[in-house]
PDB file of C-alpha atoms in Angstrom:
ATOM      1  CA  MET A 205       2.394 -26.030  11.611  1.00  0.00           C
ATOM      2  CA  ALA A 206      -0.340 -24.721  13.887  1.00  0.00           C
ATOM      3  CA  SER A 207      -3.821 -26.016  13.902  1.00  0.00           C
ATOM      4  CA  SER A 208      -6.736 -24.100  12.524  1.00  0.00           C
ATOM      5  CA  SER A 209      -7.884 -23.219  16.001  1.00  0.00           C
ATOM      6  CA  THR A 210      -4.469 -21.876  17.189  1.00  0.00           C
ATOM      7  CA  PHE A 211      -2.684 -20.358  14.246  1.00  0.00           C
ATOM      8  CA  SER A 212      -3.033 -16.880  15.415  1.00  0.00           C
ATOM      9  CA  THR A 213      -1.558 -17.573  18.832  1.00  0.00           C
ATOM     10  CA  ARG A 214       1.219 -15.015  19.784  1.00  0.00           C
ATOM     11  CA  LEU A 215       4.714 -16.207  20.620  1.00  0.00           C
ATOM     12  CA  LEU A 216       7.129 -13.347  20.662  1.00  0.00           C
ATOM     13  CA  LEU A 217      10.458 -13.795  18.999  1.00  0.00           C
ATOM     14  CA  HIS A 218      13.482 -11.533  19.131  1.00  0.00           C
ATOM     15  CA  SER A 219      15.734 -10.653  16.196  1.00  0.00           C
ATOM     16  CA  PRO A 220      19.296  -9.597  16.787  1.00  0.00           C
ATOM     17  CA  THR A 221      19.596  -5.849  17.256  1.00  0.00           C
ATOM     18  CA  SER A 222      22.665  -5.769  15.016  1.00  0.00           C
ATOM     19  CA  LEU A 223      20.270  -6.553  12.088  1.00  0.00           C
ATOM     20  CA  ILE A 224      18.100  -3.420  12.532  1.00  0.00           C
ATOM     21  CA  CYS A 225      18.243  -1.730   9.188  1.00  0.00           C
ATOM     22  CA  ARG A 226      19.408   1.747   8.278  1.00  0.00           C
ATOM     23  CA  ARG A 227      16.821   3.519   6.290  1.00  0.00           C
ATOM     24  CA  SER A 228      17.451   5.552   3.100  1.00  0.00           C
ATOM     25  CA  ARG A 229      15.913   8.998   3.113  1.00  0.00           C
ATOM     26  CA  PRO A 230      13.872  10.453   0.286  1.00  0.00           C
ATOM     27  CA  ARG A 231      16.194  12.547  -2.043  1.00  0.00           C
ATOM     28  CA  PHE A 232      14.087  15.647  -1.870  1.00  0.00           C
ATOM     29  CA  LEU A 233      11.893  17.376   0.653  1.00  0.00           C
ATOM     30  CA  ARG A 234       9.778  20.412  -0.256  1.00  0.00           C
ATOM     31  CA  MET A 235       7.789  22.343   2.284  1.00  0.00           C
ATOM     32  CA  LEU A 236       4.737  24.310   1.265  1.00  0.00           C
ATOM     33  CA  THR A 237       3.366  26.086   4.315  1.00  0.00           C
ATOM     34  CA  ARG A 238      -0.018  27.521   4.837  1.00  0.00           C
ATOM     35  CA  SER A 239      -1.427  28.550   8.207  1.00  0.00           C
ATOM     36  CA  CYS A 240      -4.845  27.956   9.769  1.00  0.00           C
ATOM     37  CA  LEU A 241      -5.742  24.808   7.804  1.00  0.00           C
ATOM     38  CA  ASP A 242      -8.033  22.189   9.285  1.00  0.00           C
ATOM     39  CA  ASP A 243      -7.587  18.526   8.326  1.00  0.00           C
ATOM     40  CA  SER A 244     -10.185  18.582   5.588  1.00  0.00           C
ATOM     41  CA  SER A 245      -8.852  21.794   3.921  1.00  0.00           C
ATOM     42  CA  ALA A 246      -5.281  20.524   4.245  1.00  0.00           C
ATOM     43  CA  LEU A 247      -6.199  17.342   2.367  1.00  0.00           C
ATOM     44  CA  LEU A 248      -7.976  19.401  -0.231  1.00  0.00           C
ATOM     45  CA  ARG A 249      -4.864  21.571  -0.647  1.00  0.00           C
ATOM     46  CA  ALA A 250      -2.740  18.475  -1.061  1.00  0.00           C
ATOM     47  CA  ALA A 251      -5.265  17.038  -3.731  1.00  0.00           C
ATOM     48  CA  GLU A 252      -5.232  20.294  -5.691  1.00  0.00           C
ATOM     49  CA  TYR A 253      -1.428  20.513  -5.435  1.00  0.00           C
ATOM     50  CA  THR A 254      -1.094  17.074  -6.875  1.00  0.00           C
ATOM     51  CA  VAL A 255      -3.286  17.771  -9.932  1.00  0.00           C
ATOM     52  CA  ASP A 256      -1.779  21.216 -10.504  1.00  0.00           C
ATOM     53  CA  THR A 257       1.792  20.050 -10.255  1.00  0.00           C
ATOM     54  CA  TYR A 258       1.862  16.709 -11.947  1.00  0.00           C
ATOM     55  CA  VAL A 259      -0.977  16.460 -14.457  1.00  0.00           C
ATOM     56  CA  LYS A 260      -0.189  17.856 -17.910  1.00  0.00           C
ATOM     57  CA  ASN A 261      -2.183  18.202 -21.131  1.00  0.00           C
ATOM     58  CA  GLY A 262      -2.620  14.888 -23.040  1.00  0.00           C
ATOM     59  CA  MET A 263      -1.846  12.670 -20.142  1.00  0.00           C
ATOM     60  CA  VAL A 264      -3.443   9.248 -19.331  1.00  0.00           C
ATOM     61  CA  VAL A 265      -4.120   9.466 -15.582  1.00  0.00           C
ATOM     62  CA  GLY A 266      -4.722   6.643 -13.081  1.00  0.00           C
ATOM     63  CA  LEU A 267      -7.581   7.855 -10.735  1.00  0.00           C
ATOM     64  CA  GLY A 268      -7.250   6.510  -7.244  1.00  0.00           C
ATOM     65  CA  SER A 269      -9.677   5.535  -4.485  1.00  0.00           C
ATOM     66  CA  GLY A 270     -10.358   7.208  -1.213  1.00  0.00           C
ATOM     67  CA  HIS A 271     -11.119  10.649   0.244  1.00  0.00           C
ATOM     68  CA  ALA A 272      -8.076  12.497  -0.991  1.00  0.00           C
ATOM     69  CA  SER A 273      -8.410  10.889  -4.440  1.00  0.00           C
ATOM     70  CA  GLY A 274     -11.969  11.966  -4.613  1.00  0.00           C
ATOM     71  CA  MET A 275     -10.919  15.567  -4.039  1.00  0.00           C
ATOM     72  CA  ALA A 276      -8.271  15.307  -6.662  1.00  0.00           C
ATOM     73  CA  ILE A 277     -10.685  13.887  -9.296  1.00  0.00           C
ATOM     74  CA  GLN A 278     -13.115  16.738  -8.578  1.00  0.00           C
ATOM     75  CA  HIS A 279     -10.394  19.291  -9.040  1.00  0.00           C
ATOM     76  CA  LEU A 280      -9.176  17.603 -12.190  1.00  0.00           C
ATOM     77  CA  GLY A 281     -12.681  17.841 -13.592  1.00  0.00           C
ATOM     78  CA  ARG A 282     -12.765  21.601 -12.736  1.00  0.00           C
ATOM     79  CA  GLN A 283      -9.438  22.088 -14.459  1.00  0.00           C
ATOM     80  CA  LEU A 284     -10.798  20.431 -17.594  1.00  0.00           C
ATOM     81  CA  ARG A 285     -14.036  22.428 -17.585  1.00  0.00           C
ATOM     82  CA  THR A 286     -12.173  25.799 -17.275  1.00  0.00           C
ATOM     83  CA  GLY A 287      -9.646  24.787 -20.068  1.00  0.00           C
ATOM     84  CA  ASN A 288      -6.597  24.773 -17.821  1.00  0.00           C
ATOM     85  CA  LEU A 289      -6.082  21.086 -18.829  1.00  0.00           C
ATOM     86  CA  LYS A 290      -6.946  19.495 -22.081  1.00  0.00           C
ATOM     87  CA  ASP A 291      -7.114  15.930 -23.624  1.00  0.00           C
ATOM     88  CA  ILE A 292      -6.941  14.063 -20.337  1.00  0.00           C
ATOM     89  CA  VAL A 293      -8.045  10.490 -20.160  1.00  0.00           C
ATOM     90  CA  GLY A 294      -8.662   8.934 -16.763  1.00  0.00           C
ATOM     91  CA  ILE A 295      -8.329   5.269 -15.878  1.00  0.00           C
ATOM     92  CA  PRO A 296     -10.228   4.677 -12.625  1.00  0.00           C
ATOM     93  CA  MET A 297      -8.935   2.177  -9.983  1.00  0.00           C
ATOM     94  CA  SER A 298     -12.434   1.439  -8.636  1.00  0.00           C
ATOM     95  CA  VAL A 299     -16.093   1.776  -9.369  1.00  0.00           C
ATOM     96  CA  ALA A 300     -16.263   4.715  -6.903  1.00  0.00           C
ATOM     97  CA  SER A 301     -13.482   6.535  -8.659  1.00  0.00           C
ATOM     98  CA  ALA A 302     -15.126   5.845 -12.054  1.00  0.00           C
ATOM     99  CA  SER A 303     -18.442   7.236 -10.770  1.00  0.00           C
ATOM    100  CA  GLU A 304     -16.657  10.335  -9.257  1.00  0.00           C
ATOM    101  CA  ALA A 305     -14.726  10.979 -12.515  1.00  0.00           C
ATOM    102  CA  ALA A 306     -17.858  10.625 -14.640  1.00  0.00           C
ATOM    103  CA  LYS A 307     -19.703  13.212 -12.448  1.00  0.00           C
ATOM    104  CA  ALA A 308     -16.641  15.508 -12.824  1.00  0.00           C
ATOM    105  CA  GLY A 309     -16.752  15.163 -16.648  1.00  0.00           C
ATOM    106  CA  ILE A 310     -13.410  13.329 -17.033  1.00  0.00           C
ATOM    107  CA  PRO A 311     -13.183  11.097 -20.172  1.00  0.00           C
ATOM    108  CA  LEU A 312     -12.590   7.546 -19.114  1.00  0.00           C
ATOM    109  CA  ASP A 313     -10.977   4.359 -20.422  1.00  0.00           C
ATOM    110  CA  THR A 314     -10.654   0.913 -18.927  1.00  0.00           C
ATOM    111  CA  TYR A 315      -7.402  -0.544 -17.714  1.00  0.00           C
ATOM    112  CA  LYS A 316      -5.782  -3.173 -19.852  1.00  0.00           C
ATOM    113  CA  ASP A 317      -2.405  -4.966 -19.339  1.00  0.00           C
ATOM    114  CA  SER A 318      -1.023  -2.960 -22.180  1.00  0.00           C
ATOM    115  CA  SER A 319      -2.244   0.443 -20.987  1.00  0.00           C
ATOM    116  CA  GLN A 320       0.301   3.185 -20.998  1.00  0.00           C
ATOM    117  CA  ILE A 321      -0.313   5.408 -17.946  1.00  0.00           C
ATOM    118  CA  ASP A 322       1.573   8.699 -17.672  1.00  0.00           C
ATOM    119  CA  PHE A 323       0.632   9.502 -14.033  1.00  0.00           C
ATOM    120  CA  ALA A 324      -1.393   8.136 -11.253  1.00  0.00           C
ATOM    121  CA  PHE A 325      -2.493   9.354  -7.829  1.00  0.00           C
ATOM    122  CA  ASP A 326      -4.027   7.400  -4.974  1.00  0.00           C
ATOM    123  CA  ASP A 327      -4.727   7.383  -1.243  1.00  0.00           C
ATOM    124  CA  ALA A 328      -2.603   5.059   0.992  1.00  0.00           C
ATOM    125  CA  ASP A 329      -3.609   3.591   4.296  1.00  0.00           C
ATOM    126  CA  ALA A 330      -0.008   4.140   5.538  1.00  0.00           C
ATOM    127  CA  VAL A 331       3.413   5.081   4.150  1.00  0.00           C
ATOM    128  CA  GLU A 332       6.625   3.928   5.757  1.00  0.00           C
ATOM    129  CA  GLU A 333       8.899   6.859   6.725  1.00  0.00           C
ATOM    130  CA  GLY A 334      12.199   6.921   4.709  1.00  0.00           C
ATOM    131  CA  THR A 335      11.416   4.147   2.268  1.00  0.00           C
ATOM    132  CA  LEU A 336       7.988   5.559   1.099  1.00  0.00           C
ATOM    133  CA  VAL A 337       6.747   1.949   0.799  1.00  0.00           C
ATOM    134  CA  ALA A 338       2.948   2.211   0.958  1.00  0.00           C
ATOM    135  CA  ILE A 339       0.144   0.042   2.235  1.00  0.00           C
ATOM    136  CA  ILE A 340      -3.268  -0.098   0.446  1.00  0.00           C
ATOM    137  CA  GLY A 341      -6.293  -2.250   0.776  1.00  0.00           C
ATOM    138  CA  ARG A 342      -7.006  -2.014   4.577  1.00  0.00           C
ATOM    139  CA  ARG A 343     -10.379  -0.426   4.112  1.00  0.00           C
ATOM    140  CA  LYS A 344     -13.451  -2.523   3.382  1.00  0.00           C
ATOM    141  CA  LEU A 345     -13.714  -3.325  -0.290  1.00  0.00           C
ATOM    142  CA  GLN A 346     -16.846  -1.919  -1.808  1.00  0.00           C
ATOM    143  CA  GLY A 347     -18.845  -3.316  -4.767  1.00  0.00           C
ATOM    144  CA  ASP A 348     -16.485  -4.104  -7.606  1.00  0.00           C
ATOM    145  CA  GLU A 349     -13.268  -2.805  -6.054  1.00  0.00           C
ATOM    146  CA  SER A 350     -10.052  -4.802  -6.699  1.00  0.00           C
ATOM    147  CA  ILE A 351      -6.745  -4.473  -4.899  1.00  0.00           C
ATOM    148  CA  ILE A 352      -5.229  -6.256  -7.898  1.00  0.00           C
ATOM    149  CA  GLN A 353      -6.440  -3.686 -10.388  1.00  0.00           C
ATOM    150  CA  GLU A 354      -5.541  -0.764  -8.150  1.00  0.00           C
ATOM    151  CA  LYS A 355      -2.072  -2.088  -7.689  1.00  0.00           C
ATOM    152  CA  SER A 356      -1.656  -2.903 -11.319  1.00  0.00           C
ATOM    153  CA  ILE A 357      -2.509   0.714 -12.367  1.00  0.00           C
ATOM    154  CA  LEU A 358      -0.152   2.062  -9.653  1.00  0.00           C
ATOM    155  CA  ASN A 359       2.730  -0.073 -10.963  1.00  0.00           C
ATOM    156  CA  ALA A 360       1.983   0.709 -14.542  1.00  0.00           C
ATOM    157  CA  ALA A 361       2.210   4.518 -14.060  1.00  0.00           C
ATOM    158  CA  SER A 362       5.347   6.303 -15.166  1.00  0.00           C
ATOM    159  CA  LYS A 363       4.829   8.686 -12.157  1.00  0.00           C
ATOM    160  CA  LEU A 364       3.068   7.972  -8.976  1.00  0.00           C
ATOM    161  CA  VAL A 365       1.904  10.198  -6.203  1.00  0.00           C
ATOM    162  CA  PHE A 366       0.243   9.095  -2.835  1.00  0.00           C
ATOM    163  CA  ILE A 367      -1.832  11.733  -1.099  1.00  0.00           C
ATOM    164  CA  ILE A 368      -1.978  11.243   2.644  1.00  0.00           C
ATOM    165  CA  GLU A 369      -2.456  12.909   6.051  1.00  0.00           C
ATOM    166  CA  ASP A 370       0.619  13.369   8.311  1.00  0.00           C
ATOM    167  CA  THR A 371      -0.824  10.718  10.755  1.00  0.00           C
ATOM    168  CA  GLN A 372      -0.403   8.128   7.949  1.00  0.00           C
ATOM    169  CA  TYR A 373       3.310   8.720   7.480  1.00  0.00           C
ATOM    170  CA  LYS A 374       4.786   6.410  10.065  1.00  0.00           C
ATOM    171  CA  ASP A 375       8.258   5.394  11.361  1.00  0.00           C
ATOM    172  CA  GLY A 376       7.736   1.646  11.939  1.00  0.00           C
ATOM    173  CA  LEU A 377       4.577   0.492  10.354  1.00  0.00           C
ATOM    174  CA  GLU A 378       2.099  -1.418  12.341  1.00  0.00           C
ATOM    175  CA  GLY A 379      -1.471  -2.689  11.698  1.00  0.00           C
ATOM    176  CA  SER A 380      -2.638  -4.945   8.927  1.00  0.00           C
ATOM    177  CA  ILE A 381      -1.249  -5.846   5.519  1.00  0.00           C
ATOM    178  CA  PRO A 382      -3.994  -7.264   3.234  1.00  0.00           C
ATOM    179  CA  VAL A 383      -2.985 -10.451   1.395  1.00  0.00           C
ATOM    180  CA  LEU A 384      -4.958 -12.000  -1.493  1.00  0.00           C
ATOM    181  CA  ILE A 385      -4.851 -15.752  -1.441  1.00  0.00           C
ATOM    182  CA  GLN A 386      -6.366 -18.584  -3.497  1.00  0.00           C
ATOM    183  CA  SER A 387      -9.643 -19.695  -2.011  1.00  0.00           C
ATOM    184  CA  LEU A 388      -8.944 -23.369  -2.543  1.00  0.00           C
ATOM    185  CA  ASN A 389      -6.900 -24.693   0.429  1.00  0.00           C
ATOM    186  CA  TRP A 390      -6.818 -21.172   1.921  1.00  0.00           C
ATOM    187  CA  LEU A 391      -6.255 -22.528   5.455  1.00  0.00           C
ATOM    188  CA  ALA A 392      -2.908 -24.076   4.681  1.00  0.00           C
ATOM    189  CA  THR A 393      -1.754 -20.749   3.101  1.00  0.00           C
ATOM    190  CA  ALA A 394      -2.930 -18.807   6.251  1.00  0.00           C
ATOM    191  CA  GLU A 395      -1.143 -21.272   8.578  1.00  0.00           C
ATOM    192  CA  GLU A 396       2.099 -20.927   6.545  1.00  0.00           C
ATOM    193  CA  ILE A 397       1.974 -17.201   6.726  1.00  0.00           C
ATOM    194  CA  ASP A 398       1.161 -17.336  10.490  1.00  0.00           C
ATOM    195  CA  ASP A 399       4.138 -19.657  11.142  1.00  0.00           C
ATOM    196  CA  MET A 400       6.366 -17.281   9.165  1.00  0.00           C
ATOM    197  CA  PHE A 401       5.423 -14.295  11.353  1.00  0.00           C
ATOM    198  CA  LEU A 402       4.782 -16.294  14.523  1.00  0.00           C
ATOM    199  CA  GLY A 403       4.501 -14.027  17.569  1.00  0.00           C
ATOM    200  CA  ASP A 404       4.778 -10.881  15.551  1.00  0.00           C
ATOM    201  CA  ALA A 405       1.442 -10.950  13.655  1.00  0.00           C
ATOM    202  CA  GLU A 406      -2.065 -12.410  13.808  1.00  0.00           C
ATOM    203  CA  VAL A 407      -3.584 -13.756  10.613  1.00  0.00           C
ATOM    204  CA  TRP A 408      -7.337 -13.219  10.090  1.00  0.00           C
ATOM    205  CA  ARG A 409      -9.502 -14.050   7.056  1.00  0.00           C
ATOM    206  CA  ARG A 410     -11.562 -11.040   6.108  1.00  0.00           C
ATOM    207  CA  PRO A 411     -15.378 -11.493   6.188  1.00  0.00           C
ATOM    208  CA  CYS A 412     -17.813  -9.806   3.818  1.00  0.00           C
ATOM    209  CA  ILE A 413     -20.194  -9.230   6.699  1.00  0.00           C
ATOM    210  CA  GLY A 414     -19.969  -9.578  10.497  1.00  0.00           C
ATOM    211  CA  GLN A 415     -16.906  -9.713  12.585  1.00  0.00           C
ATOM    212  CA  ALA A 416     -13.449 -10.710  11.499  1.00  0.00           C
ATOM    213  CA  GLY A 417     -11.537 -13.545  13.129  1.00  0.00           C
ATOM    214  CA  PRO A 418      -8.904 -16.178  12.340  1.00  0.00           C
ATOM    215  CA  LEU A 419     -11.358 -18.185  10.244  1.00  0.00           C
ATOM    216  CA  GLY A 420     -13.321 -15.258   8.899  1.00  0.00           C
ATOM    217  CA  GLY A 421     -16.686 -16.333  10.154  1.00  0.00           C
ATOM    218  CA  ASP A 422     -19.358 -17.965   8.034  1.00  0.00           C
ATOM    219  CA  PHE A 423     -19.236 -15.339   5.350  1.00  0.00           C
ATOM    220  CA  PRO A 424     -15.593 -14.884   4.112  1.00  0.00           C
ATOM    221  CA  LEU A 425     -14.953 -12.111   1.631  1.00  0.00           C
ATOM    222  CA  VAL A 426     -14.531 -13.359  -1.945  1.00  0.00           C
ATOM    223  CA  THR A 427     -13.033 -10.801  -4.257  1.00  0.00           C
ATOM    224  CA  ARG A 428     -14.252 -10.261  -7.877  1.00  0.00           C
ATOM    225  CA  GLU A 429     -11.303 -12.356  -8.974  1.00  0.00           C
ATOM    226  CA  GLY A 430     -12.443 -15.170  -6.606  1.00  0.00           C
ATOM    227  CA  HIS A 431      -9.762 -14.808  -3.895  1.00  0.00           C
ATOM    228  CA  ASN A 432      -9.981 -14.584  -0.168  1.00  0.00           C
ATOM    229  CA  VAL A 433      -8.385 -11.761   1.768  1.00  0.00           C
ATOM    230  CA  LEU A 434      -6.153 -12.420   4.795  1.00  0.00           C
ATOM    231  CA  ASP A 435      -5.348  -9.423   7.072  1.00  0.00           C
ATOM    232  CA  VAL A 436      -1.818  -9.990   8.501  1.00  0.00           C
ATOM    233  CA  ILE A 437      -2.054  -7.788  11.542  1.00  0.00           C
ATOM    234  CA  PHE A 438       1.322  -6.815  13.107  1.00  0.00           C
ATOM    235  CA  THR A 439       1.058  -6.548  16.828  1.00  0.00           C
ATOM    236  CA  SER A 440       4.133  -4.291  17.055  1.00  0.00           C
ATOM    237  CA  PRO A 441       5.754  -1.910  14.598  1.00  0.00           C
ATOM    238  CA  ILE A 442       7.375  -3.763  11.699  1.00  0.00           C
ATOM    239  CA  GLU A 443      10.556  -1.718  12.333  1.00  0.00           C
ATOM    240  CA  SER A 444      11.231  -3.660  15.442  1.00  0.00           C
ATOM    241  CA  LEU A 445      11.452  -6.979  13.499  1.00  0.00           C
ATOM    242  CA  GLY A 446      14.851  -5.982  11.967  1.00  0.00           C
ATOM    243  CA  LYS A 447      15.945  -7.170   8.538  1.00  0.00           C
ATOM    244  CA  PHE A 448      14.642 -10.224   6.710  1.00  0.00           C
ATOM    245  CA  CYS A 449      16.759 -13.136   5.548  1.00  0.00           C
ATOM    246  CA  MET A 450      15.523 -14.163   2.157  1.00  0.00           C
ATOM    247  CA  CYS A 451      17.930 -16.836   0.867  1.00  0.00           C
ATOM    248  CA  ASP A 452      16.313 -19.973  -0.594  1.00  0.00           C
ATOM    249  CA  SER A 453      17.932 -22.275   1.914  1.00  0.00           C
ATOM    250  CA  CYS A 454      16.430 -20.392   4.827  1.00  0.00           C
ATOM    251  CA  PHE A 455      13.011 -20.205   3.263  1.00  0.00           C
ATOM    252  CA  LYS A 456      12.901 -23.931   2.356  1.00  0.00           C
ATOM    253  CA  CYS A 457      13.897 -25.048   5.833  1.00  0.00           C
ATOM    254  CA  GLN A 458      10.971 -22.975   7.140  1.00  0.00           C
ATOM    255  CA  SER A 459      13.099 -21.319   9.837  1.00  0.00           C
ATOM    256  CA  SER A 460      12.020 -17.924  11.206  1.00  0.00           C
ATOM    257  CA  VAL A 461      12.893 -15.147   8.706  1.00  0.00           C
ATOM    258  CA  PHE A 462      13.715 -12.968  11.636  1.00  0.00           C
ATOM    259  CA  SER A 463      16.311 -15.096  13.348  1.00  0.00           C
ATOM    260  CA  LEU A 464      18.685 -16.104  10.587  1.00  0.00           C
ATOM    261  CA  ILE A 465      21.751 -13.870  10.083  1.00  0.00           C
ATOM    262  CA  HIS A 466      24.042 -15.620   7.523  1.00  0.00           C
ATOM    263  CA  SER A 467      22.406 -14.257   4.357  1.00  0.00           C
ATOM    264  CA  THR A 468      23.497 -10.958   2.829  1.00  0.00           C
ATOM    265  CA  ASP A 469      20.267 -10.638   0.889  1.00  0.00           C
ATOM    266  CA  LEU A 470      18.563  -8.366   3.381  1.00  0.00           C
ATOM    267  CA  VAL A 471      15.755  -5.800   2.827  1.00  0.00           C
ATOM    268  CA  LEU A 472      13.926  -3.199   4.792  1.00  0.00           C
ATOM    269  CA  PRO A 473      10.872  -3.928   6.950  1.00  0.00           C
ATOM    270  CA  ALA A 474       7.713  -3.437   4.819  1.00  0.00           C
ATOM    271  CA  ALA A 475       9.493  -4.524   1.592  1.00  0.00           C
ATOM    272  CA  GLY A 476      10.811  -7.561   3.539  1.00  0.00           C
ATOM    273  CA  VAL A 477       7.318  -8.566   4.453  1.00  0.00           C
ATOM    274  CA  ALA A 478       6.265  -8.270   0.885  1.00  0.00           C
ATOM    275  CA  LYS A 479       9.236 -10.388  -0.265  1.00  0.00           C
ATOM    276  CA  SER A 480       8.274 -13.019   2.318  1.00  0.00           C
ATOM    277  CA  LEU A 481       4.725 -13.097   1.270  1.00  0.00           C
ATOM    278  CA  ASP A 482       5.567 -13.386  -2.437  1.00  0.00           C
ATOM    279  CA  ARG A 483       7.307 -16.703  -1.772  1.00  0.00           C
ATOM    280  CA  VAL A 484       4.329 -18.395  -0.111  1.00  0.00           C
ATOM    281  CA  ASP A 485       2.309 -20.917  -2.316  1.00  0.00           C
ATOM    282  CA  GLY A 486      -1.288 -19.695  -2.666  1.00  0.00           C
ATOM    283  CA  VAL A 487      -0.470 -16.013  -2.141  1.00  0.00           C
ATOM    284  CA  VAL A 488      -1.725 -14.080  -5.244  1.00  0.00           C
ATOM    285  CA  ASP A 489      -0.876 -10.572  -4.307  1.00  0.00           C
ATOM    286  CA  HIS A 490      -0.779  -8.155  -1.342  1.00  0.00           C
ATOM    287  CA  GLY A 491      -1.317  -4.502  -0.451  1.00  0.00           C
ATOM    288  CA  VAL A 492       2.433  -3.429  -0.297  1.00  0.00           C
ATOM    289  CA  ILE A 493       3.558  -1.000  -2.975  1.00  0.00           C
ATOM    290  CA  SER A 494       7.304  -0.357  -3.404  1.00  0.00           C
ATOM    291  CA  LYS A 495       7.759   1.682  -6.571  1.00  0.00           C
ATOM    292  CA  ILE A 496      10.516   3.938  -7.953  1.00  0.00           C
ATOM    293  CA  PRO A 497       9.931   6.801  -8.748  1.00  0.00           C
ATOM    294  CA  CYS A 498       7.414   7.582  -6.145  1.00  0.00           C
ATOM    295  CA  THR A 499       6.232  10.817  -4.523  1.00  0.00           C
ATOM    296  CA  VAL A 500       4.202  11.335  -1.324  1.00  0.00           C
ATOM    297  CA  VAL A 501       2.287  14.564  -0.732  1.00  0.00           C
ATOM    298  CA  ILE A 502       1.615  14.832   3.065  1.00  0.00           C
ATOM    299  CA  ALA A 503      -1.222  17.137   4.346  1.00  0.00           C
ATOM    300  CA  SER A 504      -1.009  18.625   7.817  1.00  0.00           C
ATOM    301  CA  GLN A 505      -2.347  21.769   9.561  1.00  0.00           C
ATOM    302  CA  ASN A 506       1.158  23.304   9.055  1.00  0.00           C
ATOM    303  CA  GLY A 507       1.077  22.923   5.340  1.00  0.00           C
ATOM    304  CA  LEU A 508       2.259  20.342   2.887  1.00  0.00           C
ATOM    305  CA  ARG A 509       5.360  18.127   2.730  1.00  0.00           C
ATOM    306  CA  VAL A 510       6.385  16.753  -0.616  1.00  0.00           C
ATOM    307  CA  LEU A 511       8.710  13.671  -0.506  1.00  0.00           C
ATOM    308  CA  ASP A 512      10.352  12.059  -3.542  1.00  0.00           C
ATOM    309  CA  LYS A 513      11.826   8.604  -3.784  1.00  0.00           C
ATOM    310  CA  LEU A 514      14.166   8.329  -6.729  1.00  0.00           C
ATOM    311  CA  THR A 515      16.440   5.617  -5.671  1.00  0.00           C
ATOM    312  CA  SER A 516      16.373   2.048  -4.200  1.00  0.00           C
ATOM    313  CA  ASP A 517      15.328   1.419  -0.574  1.00  0.00           C
ATOM    314  CA  ILE A 518      18.395  -0.836   0.022  1.00  0.00           C
ATOM    315  CA  VAL A 519      21.435   0.811   1.687  1.00  0.00           C
ATOM    316  CA  GLY A 520      24.595  -0.297   3.301  1.00  0.00           C
TER     317      GLY A 520
END
């Protein structure tokens, strides 16, 4: 295992090209065109479409965090004030969304493990093309924000929509995946994750102030639940890593998950990263969302694209 001073060193590995996965495609694609839209008005249109299409009278609605979710919350408040919607209860995913909802006049409740949520909308930092697996939590956490609470509400919802811009819908994700880890003995967890993705990702502990780095500086971020946040930063698109071998014998022998080919338990890229992380001692949660059913509303200057995932990611 690498030392604390070197555990983010790059060493490129190559997975067999025969293992590169086939992607399933969303079952439905709807195009809603509207000309002459700038980025802001396109995102507003996507937010309004989401509320108008999916929110029904009497629903309990999970209220997401981010720019698009803020627009959707404002529109939901307008629909309540005009009487177009009635008896809506919102469950905010963050302090910011709670504040926005309160200003919009949306009745609120707090999330509990037993909460029944009919519908939820949220921003995503990125969505993987084909699978609609989403990444959340890349942005700096503000105040009392919690990736765990946001993810719990999303997973509890009977119906889920991500509202994104077209630049966030990507074939072959790259960039960071946030990972929540236990603060005690955090370095051993970080080193294990770094060894698992050696050469394909750098592992940095997120600071609450100052610059990020492998050790997170003198002021590491501690979440409200008492966890540290690692940013696992992929230096090339995840798609190029191929499929992941997840059998217990491979994991226990600590061999590279990208180089083993004898297991048939293989999953797609972002979901494979999530599965790998789930098996590491000390990992509490991460920012990968793979949920069925799931819909993505994509805003662009050419109009809206609406993608639905109704079946499993795994094919072939």
